[in-house]
């Protein structure tokens, strides 16, 4: 159990910026025995995701683009939504053209075509992060997002959605939404620390053991056991999990952390160039949306 956490920490200093969907663990591997699958899923880099990009997006990358930066591809011509090439972007109506300026379409961010509806009030701009508690790159980004949330513009509404690739991801997603249902997402940082610093994966070799490990975490952080049990199995949490699965599918998320601005643009640390650049890019694209 300790070994896979140490491996997660070991990859933090490298330049790669995302955990890939590859090597999601099977349903029977939900605990410490699944360490090798978790390790593979968490340490596969954005380069592996980029290697799966469809040839259309690769061909659309203009000469002189930043090396090692590639579009995230949905991999299906029949998919209802996805990122698109610069040629297709050029064909969009004027009202859907991407903003000009410091950030370049196809290099620093991709268009979501067609744009997707958001779940925020009129006048608000949704900034959605798709993440996984066990992803070292999500853990590395967390301090930047925490600081940003304290200073972000009032019109920005931050939404967080856990990735739903496989049973391991679903187990952590259920913990996230249970804490949300209990009004305790202030414990998100504690969950990150528990996984990445305390070497506790918060899952077991069966659903029952996973629940018990997460219940122990909740009780240690001041949550009543019966309240946690009730929320964990609630209709609200199940509905949230279904929505997270829908978002994972709708945006064809192949790597986390991924940032989606107002249902129109996707970006990540690799595309932005650094954590600091990503925060600046989020602010700029959100400001552009707010002006519309």
XYZ file of N, CA and C in Angstrom:
876
model
N 0.833 -1.210 0.000
C 0.000 0.000 0.000
C 0.865 1.256 0.000
N 1.984 1.213 0.741
C 2.849 2.381 0.794
C 3.550 2.608 -0.540
N 3.828 1.496 -1.222
C 4.651 1.609 -2.422
C 4.004 2.468 -3.490
N 2.686 2.273 -3.712
C 2.078 3.036 -4.800
C 1.967 4.513 -4.477
N 1.764 4.853 -3.205
C 1.728 6.266 -2.828
C 3.095 6.908 -3.047
N 4.161 6.198 -2.685
C 5.500 6.738 -2.882
C 5.790 6.955 -4.359
N 5.278 6.068 -5.192
C 5.456 6.242 -6.633
C 4.700 7.473 -7.111
N 3.506 7.699 -6.583
C 2.738 8.891 -6.953
C 3.531 10.146 -6.601
N 4.092 10.165 -5.414
C 4.847 11.335 -4.998
C 6.097 11.515 -5.843
N 6.677 10.414 -6.274
C 7.917 10.497 -7.041
C 7.733 11.180 -8.375
N 6.525 11.125 -8.933
C 6.332 11.713 -10.249
C 5.974 13.187 -10.193
N 5.735 13.724 -9.020
C 5.310 15.120 -8.930
C 6.288 16.112 -9.547
N 7.587 15.968 -9.378
C 8.491 16.991 -9.899
C 8.642 16.981 -11.413
N 8.206 15.923 -12.107
C 8.436 15.867 -13.535
C 7.523 16.826 -14.261
N 7.801 17.022 -15.555
C 7.104 18.052 -16.315
C 5.764 17.597 -16.845
N 5.446 16.302 -16.752
C 4.171 15.831 -17.255
C 3.037 16.425 -16.430
N 1.862 16.540 -17.049
C 0.839 17.358 -16.408
C -0.504 16.700 -16.235
N -0.652 15.415 -16.537
C -1.965 14.807 -16.402
C -1.862 13.317 -16.168
N -2.881 12.768 -15.473
C -3.029 11.335 -15.330
C -3.966 10.844 -16.428
N -3.592 9.760 -17.080
C -4.348 9.269 -18.223
C -5.388 8.243 -17.827
N -6.366 8.058 -18.702
C -7.397 7.059 -18.500
C -6.840 5.641 -18.586
N -5.737 5.449 -19.244
C -5.194 4.117 -19.466
C -4.968 3.377 -18.159
N -5.175 2.087 -18.216
C -4.902 1.181 -17.098
C -5.846 1.363 -15.924
N -7.130 1.722 -16.203
C -8.124 1.726 -15.134
C -8.293 0.308 -14.628
N -8.425 0.155 -13.295
C -8.441 -1.175 -12.704
C -9.787 -1.839 -12.853
N -9.861 -3.190 -12.907
C -11.121 -3.914 -12.993
C -11.902 -3.845 -11.706
N -13.177 -4.226 -11.781
C -14.069 -4.102 -10.630
C -13.598 -4.916 -9.445
N -12.889 -6.000 -9.668
C -12.461 -6.844 -8.565
C -11.232 -6.312 -7.858
N -10.653 -5.227 -8.352
C -9.424 -4.691 -7.759
C -9.691 -3.318 -7.193
N -10.140 -3.254 -5.939
C -10.532 -1.977 -5.364
C -9.747 -1.622 -4.115
N -8.679 -2.327 -3.808
C -7.990 -2.032 -2.569
C -6.500 -2.082 -2.728
N -5.784 -2.284 -1.632
C -4.332 -2.331 -1.708
C -3.827 -3.350 -2.707
N -4.587 -4.430 -2.940
C -4.163 -5.421 -3.923
C -4.152 -4.856 -5.325
N -4.817 -3.716 -5.515
C -4.869 -3.085 -6.838
C -3.796 -2.031 -7.003
N -2.782 -2.048 -6.168
C -1.773 -0.983 -6.187
C -1.133 -0.806 -7.540
N -0.863 -1.910 -8.222
C -0.193 -1.782 -9.516
C -1.076 -1.093 -10.535
N -2.408 -1.379 -10.497
C -3.304 -0.707 -11.433
C -3.432 0.770 -11.114
N -3.511 1.104 -9.839
C -3.613 2.512 -9.458
C -2.359 3.247 -9.889
N -1.219 2.625 -9.622
C 0.054 3.246 -9.974
C 0.125 3.518 -11.461
N -0.287 2.530 -12.266
C -0.215 2.703 -13.716
C -1.146 3.795 -14.180
N -2.362 3.836 -13.594
C -3.327 4.841 -14.008
C -2.886 6.234 -13.618
N -2.311 6.355 -12.402
C -1.955 7.674 -11.895
C -0.674 8.219 -12.503
N 0.229 7.342 -12.924
C 1.520 7.821 -13.391
C 1.654 7.859 -14.899
N 0.631 7.403 -15.630
C 0.663 7.557 -17.084
C 0.541 9.033 -17.391
N 1.390 9.553 -18.254
C 1.471 10.996 -18.419
C 0.616 11.524 -19.538
N 0.597 12.848 -19.631
C -0.142 13.504 -20.697
C 0.410 13.135 -22.059
N 1.680 12.784 -22.121
C 2.239 12.365 -23.405
C 1.567 11.111 -23.916
N 1.190 10.202 -23.014
C 0.499 8.998 -23.437
C -0.878 9.339 -23.966
N -1.540 10.293 -23.316
C -2.834 10.729 -23.812
C -2.694 11.365 -25.180
N -1.681 12.213 -25.332
C -1.483 12.885 -26.611
C -1.193 11.890 -27.721
N -0.541 10.785 -27.390
C -0.212 9.801 -28.414
C -1.445 9.153 -28.992
N -2.584 9.227 -28.255
C -3.823 8.644 -28.734
C -4.663 9.642 -29.521
N -4.187 10.858 -29.705
C -4.967 11.888 -30.388
C -5.232 11.492 -31.829
N -6.420 11.806 -32.328
C -6.755 11.467 -33.701
C -5.910 12.275 -34.664
N -5.686 11.724 -35.857
C -4.775 12.341 -36.813
C -5.273 13.691 -37.291
N -6.580 13.918 -37.254
C -7.112 15.205 -37.705
C -6.573 16.338 -36.858
N -6.592 16.153 -35.520
C -6.082 17.196 -34.649
C -4.575 17.346 -34.785
N -3.871 16.234 -34.978
C -2.426 16.315 -35.142
C -2.076 17.081 -36.401
N -2.814 16.830 -37.483
C -2.542 17.511 -38.737
C -2.894 18.982 -38.658
N -3.839 19.321 -37.770
C -4.284 20.708 -37.681
C -3.358 21.573 -36.854
N -2.412 20.963 -36.131
C -1.501 21.761 -35.321
C -0.570 22.542 -36.222
N -0.572 23.862 -36.148
C 0.224 24.671 -37.066
C 1.710 24.515 -36.843
N 2.483 24.786 -37.914
C 3.937 24.741 -37.805
C 4.394 25.744 -36.762
N 5.386 25.353 -35.989
C 5.907 26.252 -34.959
C 5.170 26.136 -33.651
N 4.211 25.182 -33.550
C 3.512 25.000 -32.294
C 4.474 24.530 -31.227
N 4.062 24.690 -29.973
C 4.925 24.288 -28.876
C 5.145 22.787 -28.921
N 6.378 22.325 -28.804
C 6.638 20.895 -28.824
C 6.040 20.218 -27.606
N 5.529 18.980 -27.810
C 4.995 18.206 -26.705
C 3.596 18.602 -26.313
N 2.972 19.551 -27.009
C 1.618 19.966 -26.692
C 0.692 19.451 -27.775
N -0.337 18.712 -27.370
C -1.259 18.142 -28.348
C -2.670 18.290 -27.872
N -3.617 18.293 -28.807
C -5.025 18.353 -28.463
C -5.432 17.052 -27.800
N -6.423 17.117 -26.901
C -7.041 15.924 -26.372
C -8.112 15.508 -27.348
N -8.088 14.263 -27.783
C -8.998 13.822 -28.825
C -10.119 12.989 -28.250
N -11.296 13.074 -28.869
C -12.392 12.240 -28.414
C -12.374 10.877 -29.079
N -11.656 10.732 -30.178
C -11.438 9.438 -30.764
C -12.634 8.846 -31.458
N -13.688 9.621 -31.722
C -14.865 9.066 -32.372
C -15.555 10.132 -33.204
N -15.774 9.817 -34.480
C -16.466 10.767 -35.344
C -17.942 10.863 -35.008
N -18.467 9.842 -34.294
C -19.887 9.822 -33.970
C -20.183 10.450 -32.628
N -19.165 10.873 -31.908
C -19.362 11.421 -30.576
C -20.139 12.725 -30.653
N -21.038 12.982 -29.655
C -21.875 14.175 -29.689
C -21.123 15.456 -29.410
N -19.955 15.369 -28.795
C -19.218 16.571 -28.464
C -17.741 16.219 -28.413
N -16.898 17.201 -28.726
C -15.467 16.946 -28.641
C -14.689 18.196 -28.978
N -13.365 18.076 -28.921
C -12.538 19.182 -29.365
C -12.434 19.130 -30.875
N -11.999 20.210 -31.461
C -12.025 20.275 -32.918
C -10.767 20.914 -33.469
N -10.519 20.704 -34.747
C -9.324 21.221 -35.391
C -9.469 22.700 -35.719
N -8.345 23.331 -36.020
C -8.379 24.753 -36.356
C -9.174 24.991 -37.635
N -9.132 24.037 -38.577
C -9.906 24.209 -39.800
C -11.391 24.296 -39.497
N -11.865 23.446 -38.606
C -13.279 23.483 -38.243
C -13.617 24.728 -37.439
N -12.676 25.147 -36.574
C -12.906 26.362 -35.799
C -13.112 27.548 -36.733
N -12.331 27.602 -37.804
C -12.431 28.714 -38.752
C -13.790 28.762 -39.424
N -14.476 27.612 -39.479
C -15.776 27.563 -40.129
C -16.918 27.934 -39.194
N -16.615 28.124 -37.916
C -17.681 28.422 -36.965
C -18.254 29.814 -37.210
N -19.545 30.015 -36.904
C -20.131 31.354 -36.975
C -19.355 32.319 -36.087
N -19.428 33.591 -36.418
C -18.636 34.606 -35.710
C -18.870 34.574 -34.208
N -20.134 34.333 -33.792
C -20.434 34.371 -32.362
C -19.797 33.219 -31.603
N -19.321 32.206 -32.330
C -18.686 31.066 -31.687
C -17.175 31.018 -31.926
N -16.637 32.048 -32.568
C -15.202 32.073 -32.790
C -14.472 32.181 -31.450
N -13.300 31.615 -31.378
C -12.534 31.641 -30.148
C -11.868 33.004 -29.951
N -11.655 33.390 -28.703
C -11.043 34.704 -28.452
C -9.588 34.738 -28.900
N -9.179 35.921 -29.403
C -7.787 36.123 -29.779
C -6.996 36.613 -28.557
N -5.686 36.666 -28.708
C -4.875 37.198 -27.623
C -3.744 36.274 -27.254
N -3.387 36.296 -25.986
C -2.237 35.542 -25.500
C -2.388 34.041 -25.711
N -3.600 33.518 -25.567
C -3.841 32.085 -25.618
C -4.309 31.678 -27.004
N -3.680 30.657 -27.553
C -3.934 30.255 -28.932
C -4.756 28.971 -28.989
N -5.809 29.007 -29.797
C -6.647 27.829 -30.004
C -5.828 26.717 -30.629
N -6.038 25.509 -30.153
C -5.314 24.370 -30.682
C -3.939 24.194 -30.072
N -3.485 25.185 -29.314
C -2.189 25.100 -28.634
C -2.397 25.193 -27.126
N -3.011 26.301 -26.684
C -3.231 26.493 -25.259
C -4.593 26.004 -24.779
N -5.535 25.857 -25.682
C -6.844 25.328 -25.325
C -7.517 24.807 -26.582
N -8.559 24.013 -26.390
C -9.333 23.454 -27.498
C -10.783 23.888 -27.380
N -11.442 23.988 -28.516
C -12.864 24.298 -28.525
C -13.665 23.035 -28.267
N -14.765 23.184 -27.554
C -15.735 22.102 -27.391
C -16.842 22.365 -28.412
N -16.988 21.479 -29.365
C -17.953 21.675 -30.442
C -18.895 20.467 -30.518
N -20.201 20.692 -30.322
C -20.831 21.966 -29.978
C -20.609 22.310 -28.509
N -20.701 23.595 -28.202
C -20.580 24.038 -26.815
C -21.658 23.360 -25.977
N -21.322 23.071 -24.733
C -22.228 22.337 -23.860
C -22.914 23.257 -22.847
N -24.143 22.919 -22.462
C -24.842 23.722 -21.456
C -24.144 23.597 -20.102
N -24.237 24.635 -19.316
C -23.646 24.621 -17.979
C -24.752 24.616 -16.934
N -24.359 24.432 -15.677
C -25.336 24.342 -14.595
C -25.244 25.531 -13.652
N -24.871 26.683 -14.188
C -24.735 27.877 -13.353
C -25.802 28.898 -13.711
N -25.995 29.861 -12.819
C -27.032 30.873 -13.012
C -26.652 31.837 -14.133
N -27.655 32.494 -14.735
C -27.375 33.500 -15.761
C -26.402 34.557 -15.231
N -25.469 34.958 -16.083
C -24.474 35.948 -15.679
C -23.241 35.344 -15.043
N -23.295 34.044 -14.742
C -22.152 33.349 -14.171
C -21.386 32.615 -15.263
N -20.102 32.426 -15.050
C -19.254 31.661 -15.952
C -18.784 30.418 -15.204
N -19.082 29.258 -15.748
C -18.692 28.008 -15.093
C -17.246 27.639 -15.426
N -16.463 27.377 -14.394
C -15.130 26.799 -14.557
C -15.174 25.434 -13.878
N -15.065 24.387 -14.671
C -15.255 23.027 -14.193
C -13.916 22.292 -14.206
N -13.570 21.702 -13.083
C -12.370 20.861 -13.018
C -12.787 19.406 -12.940
N -12.296 18.579 -13.845
C -12.460 17.140 -13.745
C -11.181 16.608 -13.101
N -11.309 15.837 -12.020
C -10.138 15.480 -11.222
C -10.284 14.067 -10.661
N -9.210 13.604 -10.031
C -9.209 12.343 -9.282
C -8.356 12.548 -8.042
N -8.904 12.213 -6.887
C -8.174 12.391 -5.637
C -6.775 11.751 -5.675
N -6.640 10.589 -6.329
C -5.372 9.858 -6.296
C -4.388 10.300 -7.372
N -4.785 11.218 -8.235
C -3.894 11.679 -9.302
C -2.868 12.649 -8.725
N -1.577 12.373 -8.893
C -0.554 13.278 -8.347
C -0.567 14.649 -8.998
N -1.007 14.723 -10.249
C -1.044 16.009 -10.950
C -2.217 16.865 -10.452
N -3.322 16.215 -10.093
C -4.427 16.940 -9.456
C -3.992 17.451 -8.088
N -3.239 16.630 -7.382
C -2.703 17.021 -6.075
C -1.755 18.199 -6.209
N -0.922 18.184 -7.242
C 0.023 19.282 -7.459
C -0.690 20.575 -7.828
N -1.804 20.460 -8.542
C -2.553 21.652 -8.955
C -3.389 22.235 -7.820
N -3.754 21.405 -6.853
C -4.700 21.808 -5.813
C -4.322 23.098 -5.088
N -3.078 23.306 -4.675
C -2.760 24.562 -3.974
C -3.007 25.801 -4.833
N -2.781 25.681 -6.135
C -3.009 26.813 -7.035
C -4.508 27.109 -7.155
N -5.315 26.046 -7.260
C -6.759 26.246 -7.340
C -7.315 26.777 -6.022
N -6.772 26.315 -4.918
C -7.227 26.792 -3.613
C -6.990 28.289 -3.471
N -5.804 28.740 -3.847
C -5.500 30.174 -3.783
C -6.363 30.951 -4.771
N -6.553 30.396 -5.960
C -7.348 31.080 -6.990
C -8.799 31.242 -6.558
N -9.358 30.224 -5.922
C -10.774 30.302 -5.510
C -11.009 31.435 -4.519
N -9.973 31.806 -3.775
C -10.115 32.890 -2.807
C -10.098 34.264 -3.460
N -9.548 34.334 -4.682
C -9.391 35.641 -5.326
C -10.099 35.741 -6.673
N -10.735 34.672 -7.125
C -11.365 34.662 -8.449
C -12.474 35.705 -8.534
N -12.800 36.069 -9.758
C -13.878 37.032 -9.984
C -15.211 36.473 -9.485
N -16.084 37.357 -9.027
C -17.369 36.930 -8.473
C -18.239 36.217 -9.502
N -18.050 36.553 -10.768
C -18.908 35.950 -11.792
C -18.482 34.518 -12.140
N -17.333 34.074 -11.631
C -16.878 32.716 -11.901
C -17.436 31.770 -10.843
N -18.068 30.708 -11.297
C -18.534 29.662 -10.391
C -17.704 28.409 -10.640
N -16.973 28.006 -9.625
C -16.104 26.841 -9.743
C -16.890 25.578 -9.438
N -16.787 24.597 -10.319
C -17.478 23.317 -10.170
C -16.433 22.212 -10.281
N -16.513 21.260 -9.400
C -15.562 20.143 -9.416
C -16.314 18.834 -9.677
N -15.791 18.033 -10.598
C -16.409 16.754 -10.951
C -15.343 15.665 -10.918
N -15.537 14.607 -10.133
C -14.563 13.518 -10.105
C -14.680 12.647 -11.351
N -13.543 12.167 -11.839
C -13.527 11.329 -13.029
C -14.162 9.971 -12.705
N -14.754 9.351 -13.734
C -15.495 8.098 -13.527
C -15.036 7.017 -14.495
N -13.749 6.854 -14.675
C -13.244 5.884 -15.632
C -13.490 4.444 -15.214
N -13.262 4.111 -13.964
C -13.358 2.720 -13.526
C -13.695 2.623 -12.054
N -13.736 1.405 -11.505
C -14.142 1.196 -10.108
C -13.310 1.973 -9.093
N -12.004 2.063 -9.310
C -11.150 2.804 -8.377
C -11.540 4.279 -8.346
N -11.742 4.846 -9.519
C -12.136 6.255 -9.623
C -13.532 6.462 -9.037
N -14.442 5.504 -9.299
C -15.804 5.608 -8.769
C -15.795 5.575 -7.238
N -14.930 4.752 -6.657
C -14.858 4.667 -5.199
C -14.489 6.014 -4.592
N -13.522 6.691 -5.189
C -13.124 8.009 -4.687
C -14.173 9.068 -5.024
N -14.847 8.907 -6.157
C -15.923 9.846 -6.515
C -17.063 9.757 -5.512
N -17.381 8.541 -5.072
C -18.464 8.384 -4.103
C -18.100 9.049 -2.779
N -16.831 8.982 -2.393
C -16.400 9.699 -1.191
C -16.553 11.202 -1.396
N -16.136 11.701 -2.560
C -16.243 13.138 -2.829
C -17.693 13.607 -2.695
N -18.612 12.899 -3.328
C -20.005 13.340 -3.312
C -20.676 13.108 -1.958
N -20.217 12.125 -1.214
C -20.745 11.939 0.131
C -20.351 13.112 1.015
N -19.098 13.516 0.921
C -18.656 14.690 1.678
C -19.415 15.937 1.239
N -19.660 16.052 -0.062
C -20.420 17.198 -0.572
C -21.837 17.200 -0.014
N -22.463 16.038 -0.009
C -23.824 15.921 0.514
C -23.890 16.320 1.983
N -22.817 16.059 2.703
C -22.753 16.396 4.128
C -22.251 17.817 4.376
N -21.980 18.556 3.285
C -21.469 19.911 3.435
C -20.050 19.946 3.958
N -19.249 18.897 3.649
C -17.899 18.808 4.187
C -16.837 18.701 3.099
N -17.038 19.385 1.985
C -15.970 19.412 0.995
C -14.794 20.277 1.435
N -14.901 20.847 2.638
C -13.711 21.455 3.231
C -12.658 20.386 3.538
N -13.069 19.118 3.489
C -12.142 18.019 3.741
C -11.438 17.528 2.484
N -11.695 18.164 1.342
C -11.018 17.740 0.108
C -9.505 17.739 0.279
N -8.969 18.797 0.861
C -7.526 18.868 1.058
C -7.045 17.734 1.958
N -7.858 17.406 2.960
C -7.503 16.323 3.871
C -7.507 14.981 3.138
N -8.444 14.794 2.200
C -8.464 13.554 1.418
C -7.188 13.452 0.582
N -6.842 14.544 -0.092
C -5.602 14.562 -0.872
C -4.406 14.202 0.008
N -4.329 14.811 1.178
C -3.210 14.547 2.076
C -3.206 13.095 2.549
N -4.383 12.558 2.828
C -4.482 11.180 3.302
C -3.965 10.202 2.258
N -4.302 10.440 0.998
C -3.835 9.568 -0.068
C -2.363 9.752 -0.372
N -1.936 11.002 -0.465
C -0.602 11.282 -0.997
C 0.476 11.442 0.070
N 0.082 11.717 1.303
C 1.069 11.898 2.358
C 0.979 10.816 3.436
N -0.243 10.442 3.810
C -0.428 9.457 4.882
C -0.442 8.032 4.359
N -0.341 7.868 3.035
C -0.218 6.556 2.415
C -1.422 5.657 2.690
N -2.602 6.268 2.769
C -3.854 5.537 2.974
C -4.702 5.694 1.716
N -4.948 4.606 0.955
C -5.671 4.733 -0.309
C -7.176 4.941 -0.183
N -7.729 4.855 1.044
C -9.168 5.048 1.263
C -10.009 4.124 0.392
N -9.571 2.912 0.257
C -10.339 1.871 -0.422
C -9.816 0.524 0.031
N -10.628 -0.516 -0.207
C -10.244 -1.850 0.204
C -10.383 -2.841 -0.926
N -10.365 -4.125 -0.571
C -10.442 -5.174 -1.574
C -11.867 -5.561 -1.920
N -12.832 -4.897 -1.322
C -14.247 -5.137 -1.612
C -14.995 -3.837 -1.369
N -16.210 -3.709 -1.910
C -17.000 -2.498 -1.643
C -17.218 -2.264 -0.149
N -17.396 -3.351 0.594
C -17.630 -3.223 2.029
C -16.390 -2.678 2.743
N -15.224 -3.179 2.347
C -13.993 -2.687 2.960
C -13.705 -1.246 2.555
N -14.023 -0.909 1.308
C -13.851 0.473 0.857
C -14.717 1.408 1.687
N -15.975 1.024 1.869
C -16.876 1.846 2.684
C -16.325 2.007 4.098
N -15.833 0.918 4.689
C -15.340 0.987 6.065
C -14.144 1.907 6.174
N -13.239 1.857 5.207
C -12.065 2.732 5.233
C -12.486 4.197 5.130
N -13.453 4.471 4.259
C -13.912 5.847 4.083
C -14.714 6.312 5.301
N -15.477 5.388 5.895
C -16.201 5.718 7.122
C -15.224 6.054 8.247
N -14.160 5.285 8.365
C -13.148 5.577 9.389
C -12.555 6.970 9.184
N -12.279 7.311 7.920
C -11.773 8.655 7.614
C -12.775 9.712 8.063
N -14.054 9.495 7.741
C -15.091 10.465 8.093
C -15.182 10.653 9.603
N -15.195 9.550 10.330
C -15.310 9.635 11.791
C -14.107 10.348 12.393
N -12.922 10.100 11.840
C -11.718 10.756 12.342
C -11.747 12.261 12.098
N -12.621 12.684 11.192
C -12.718 14.110 10.867
C -14.051 14.709 11.299
N -14.636 14.102 12.320
C -15.783 14.709 12.984
C -17.131 14.474 12.362
N -17.264 13.492 11.470
C -18.543 13.200 10.824
C -19.206 12.031 11.529
N -20.465 12.184 11.852
C -21.231 11.121 12.498
C -21.332 9.909 11.576
N -21.128 8.728 12.128
C -21.091 7.501 11.325
C -22.409 7.248 10.610
N -23.522 7.439 11.309
C -24.825 7.166 10.680
C -25.142 8.197 9.596
N -24.742 9.439 9.831
C -24.955 10.472 8.812
C -24.144 10.147 7.565
N -22.917 9.685 7.757
C -22.085 9.320 6.608
C -22.692 8.144 5.862
N -23.125 7.132 6.585
C -23.717 5.947 5.965
C -24.960 6.320 5.151
N -25.787 7.169 5.713
C -27.010 7.575 5.027
C -26.698 8.348 3.752
N -25.754 9.294 3.842
C -25.398 10.078 2.658
C -24.730 9.203 1.601
N -23.871 8.302 2.039
C -23.116 7.436 1.130
C -24.040 6.635 0.216
N -25.160 6.207 0.769
C -26.113 5.380 0.015
C -27.323 6.160 -0.475
N -27.241 7.475 -0.470
C -28.404 8.297 -0.780
C -28.668 8.414 -2.277
N -29.896 8.766 -2.585
C -30.297 9.028 -3.978
C -29.500 10.210 -4.534
N -29.263 11.217 -3.693
C -28.535 12.411 -4.149
C -27.126 12.055 -4.590
N -26.436 11.236 -3.813
C -25.065 10.853 -4.173
C -25.071 9.992 -5.432
N -26.006 9.066 -5.519
C -26.117 8.247 -6.735
C -26.396 9.103 -7.960
N -27.226 10.125 -7.806
C -27.524 11.028 -8.922
C -26.282 11.816 -9.319
N -25.519 12.261 -8.315
C -24.280 12.986 -8.605
C -23.287 12.097 -9.349
N -23.197 10.841 -8.951
C -22.303 9.901 -9.628
C -22.718 9.693 -11.081
N -24.004 9.614 -11.316
C -24.500 9.466 -12.689
C -24.165 10.700 -13.521
N -24.298 11.871 -12.918
C -23.977 13.103 -13.641
C -22.481 13.174 -13.933
N -21.659 12.769 -12.965
C -20.209 12.763 -13.184
C -19.855 11.818 -14.328
N -20.514 10.675 -14.383
C -20.272 9.733 -15.468
C -20.684 10.350 -16.804
N -21.801 11.050 -16.806
C -22.273 11.718 -18.023
C -21.272 12.770 -18.492
N -20.738 13.555 -17.561
C -19.769 14.595 -17.924
C -18.473 13.965 -18.432
N -18.031 12.894 -17.777
C -16.842 12.185 -18.250
C -17.019 11.747 -19.692
N -18.204 11.220 -20.004
C -18.482 10.761 -21.359
C -18.693 11.936 -22.318
N -19.421 12.939 -21.871
C -19.787 14.043 -22.757
C -18.561 14.799 -23.261
N -17.607 15.017 -22.358
C -16.407 15.754 -22.743
C -15.261 14.828 -23.173
N -15.509 13.539 -23.186
C -14.489 12.572 -23.615
C -13.174 12.810 -22.879
N -13.254 12.878 -21.561
C -12.081 13.194 -20.750
C -11.128 12.005 -20.765
N -9.915 12.234 -21.231
C -8.897 11.191 -21.308
C -7.722 11.459 -20.372
N -7.731 12.612 -19.719
C -6.662 12.931 -18.784
C -7.148 13.929 -17.749
N -6.660 13.796 -16.526
C -6.993 14.743 -15.461
C -5.702 15.233 -14.807
N -5.726 16.470 -14.278
C -6.852 17.389 -14.211
C -7.134 18.048 -15.555
N -8.419 18.212 -15.858
C -8.839 18.936 -17.050
C -9.749 20.072 -16.622
N -9.562 21.222 -17.232
C -10.370 22.397 -16.920
C -11.265 22.714 -18.120
N -12.548 22.925 -17.857
C -13.513 23.246 -18.905
C -14.141 24.593 -18.574
N -13.991 25.557 -19.473
C -14.484 26.905 -19.230
C -15.797 27.112 -19.962
N -16.870 27.264 -19.165
C -18.200 27.612 -19.647
C -18.727 26.659 -20.722
N -18.309 25.423 -20.662
C -18.775 24.432 -21.625
C -18.241 24.638 -23.023
N -17.254 25.533 -23.198
C -16.780 25.902 -24.541
C -15.319 25.566 -24.812
N -14.475 25.627 -23.770
C -13.050 25.443 -23.972
C -12.491 24.455 -22.953
N -11.564 23.612 -23.390
C -10.878 22.714 -22.471
C -9.388 23.036 -22.474
N -8.786 22.924 -21.299
C -7.354 23.175 -21.190
C -6.801 22.391 -20.008
N -5.490 22.416 -19.866
C -4.830 21.747 -18.754
C -3.462 22.377 -18.541
N -2.734 21.862 -17.578
C -1.428 22.448 -17.255
C -0.473 22.344 -18.438
N -0.507 21.213 -19.137
C 0.387 21.020 -20.271
C 0.148 22.022 -21.374
N -1.113 22.260 -21.695
C -1.440 23.226 -22.750
C -1.083 24.649 -22.327
N -1.340 24.969 -21.060
C -1.061 26.324 -20.573
C 0.436 26.565 -20.422
N 1.182 25.534 -20.085
C 2.630 25.672 -19.960
C 3.137 25.624 -18.538
N 2.271 25.911 -17.566
C 2.652 25.845 -16.155
C 1.388 26.020 -15.320
N 1.504 25.751 -14.021
C 0.365 25.950 -13.131
C -0.060 27.421 -13.110
N 0.923 28.304 -13.026
C 0.619 29.736 -12.983
C -0.057 30.192 -14.276
N 0.451 29.697 -15.402
C -0.165 30.045 -16.683
C -1.591 29.539 -16.782
N -1.843 28.357 -16.238
C -3.194 27.810 -16.288
C -4.170 28.708 -15.550
N -3.784 29.177 -14.388
C -4.660 30.079 -13.632
C -4.918 31.356 -14.423
N -3.877 31.911 -15.036
C -4.047 33.116 -15.844
C -4.950 32.850 -17.039
N -4.792 31.706 -17.651
C -5.622 31.367 -18.809
C -7.085 31.196 -18.416
N -7.322 30.536 -17.296
C -8.695 30.395 -16.801
C -9.327 31.767 -16.633
N -8.611 32.671 -15.990
C -9.148 34.014 -15.761
C -9.442 34.737 -17.071
N -8.537 34.624 -18.038
C -8.712 35.334 -19.305
C -9.873 34.772 -20.115
N -9.969 33.460 -20.218
C -11.063 32.863 -20.992
C -12.404 33.095 -20.302
N -12.415 33.034 -18.969
C -13.652 33.309 -18.238
C -14.072 34.761 -18.411
N -13.103 35.675 -18.393
C -13.420 37.093 -18.595
C -14.004 37.319 -19.986
N -13.452 36.636 -20.973
C -13.992 36.748 -22.323
C -15.417 36.261 -22.408
N -15.711 35.185 -21.699
C -17.085 34.660 -21.667
C -18.031 35.614 -20.950
N -17.543 36.242 -19.897
C -18.389 37.138 -19.126
C -18.792 38.381 -19.926
N -17.949 38.770 -20.867
C -18.227 39.953 -21.683
C -19.272 39.686 -22.747
N -19.488 38.433 -23.070
C -20.456 38.097 -24.136
C -21.895 38.341 -23.700
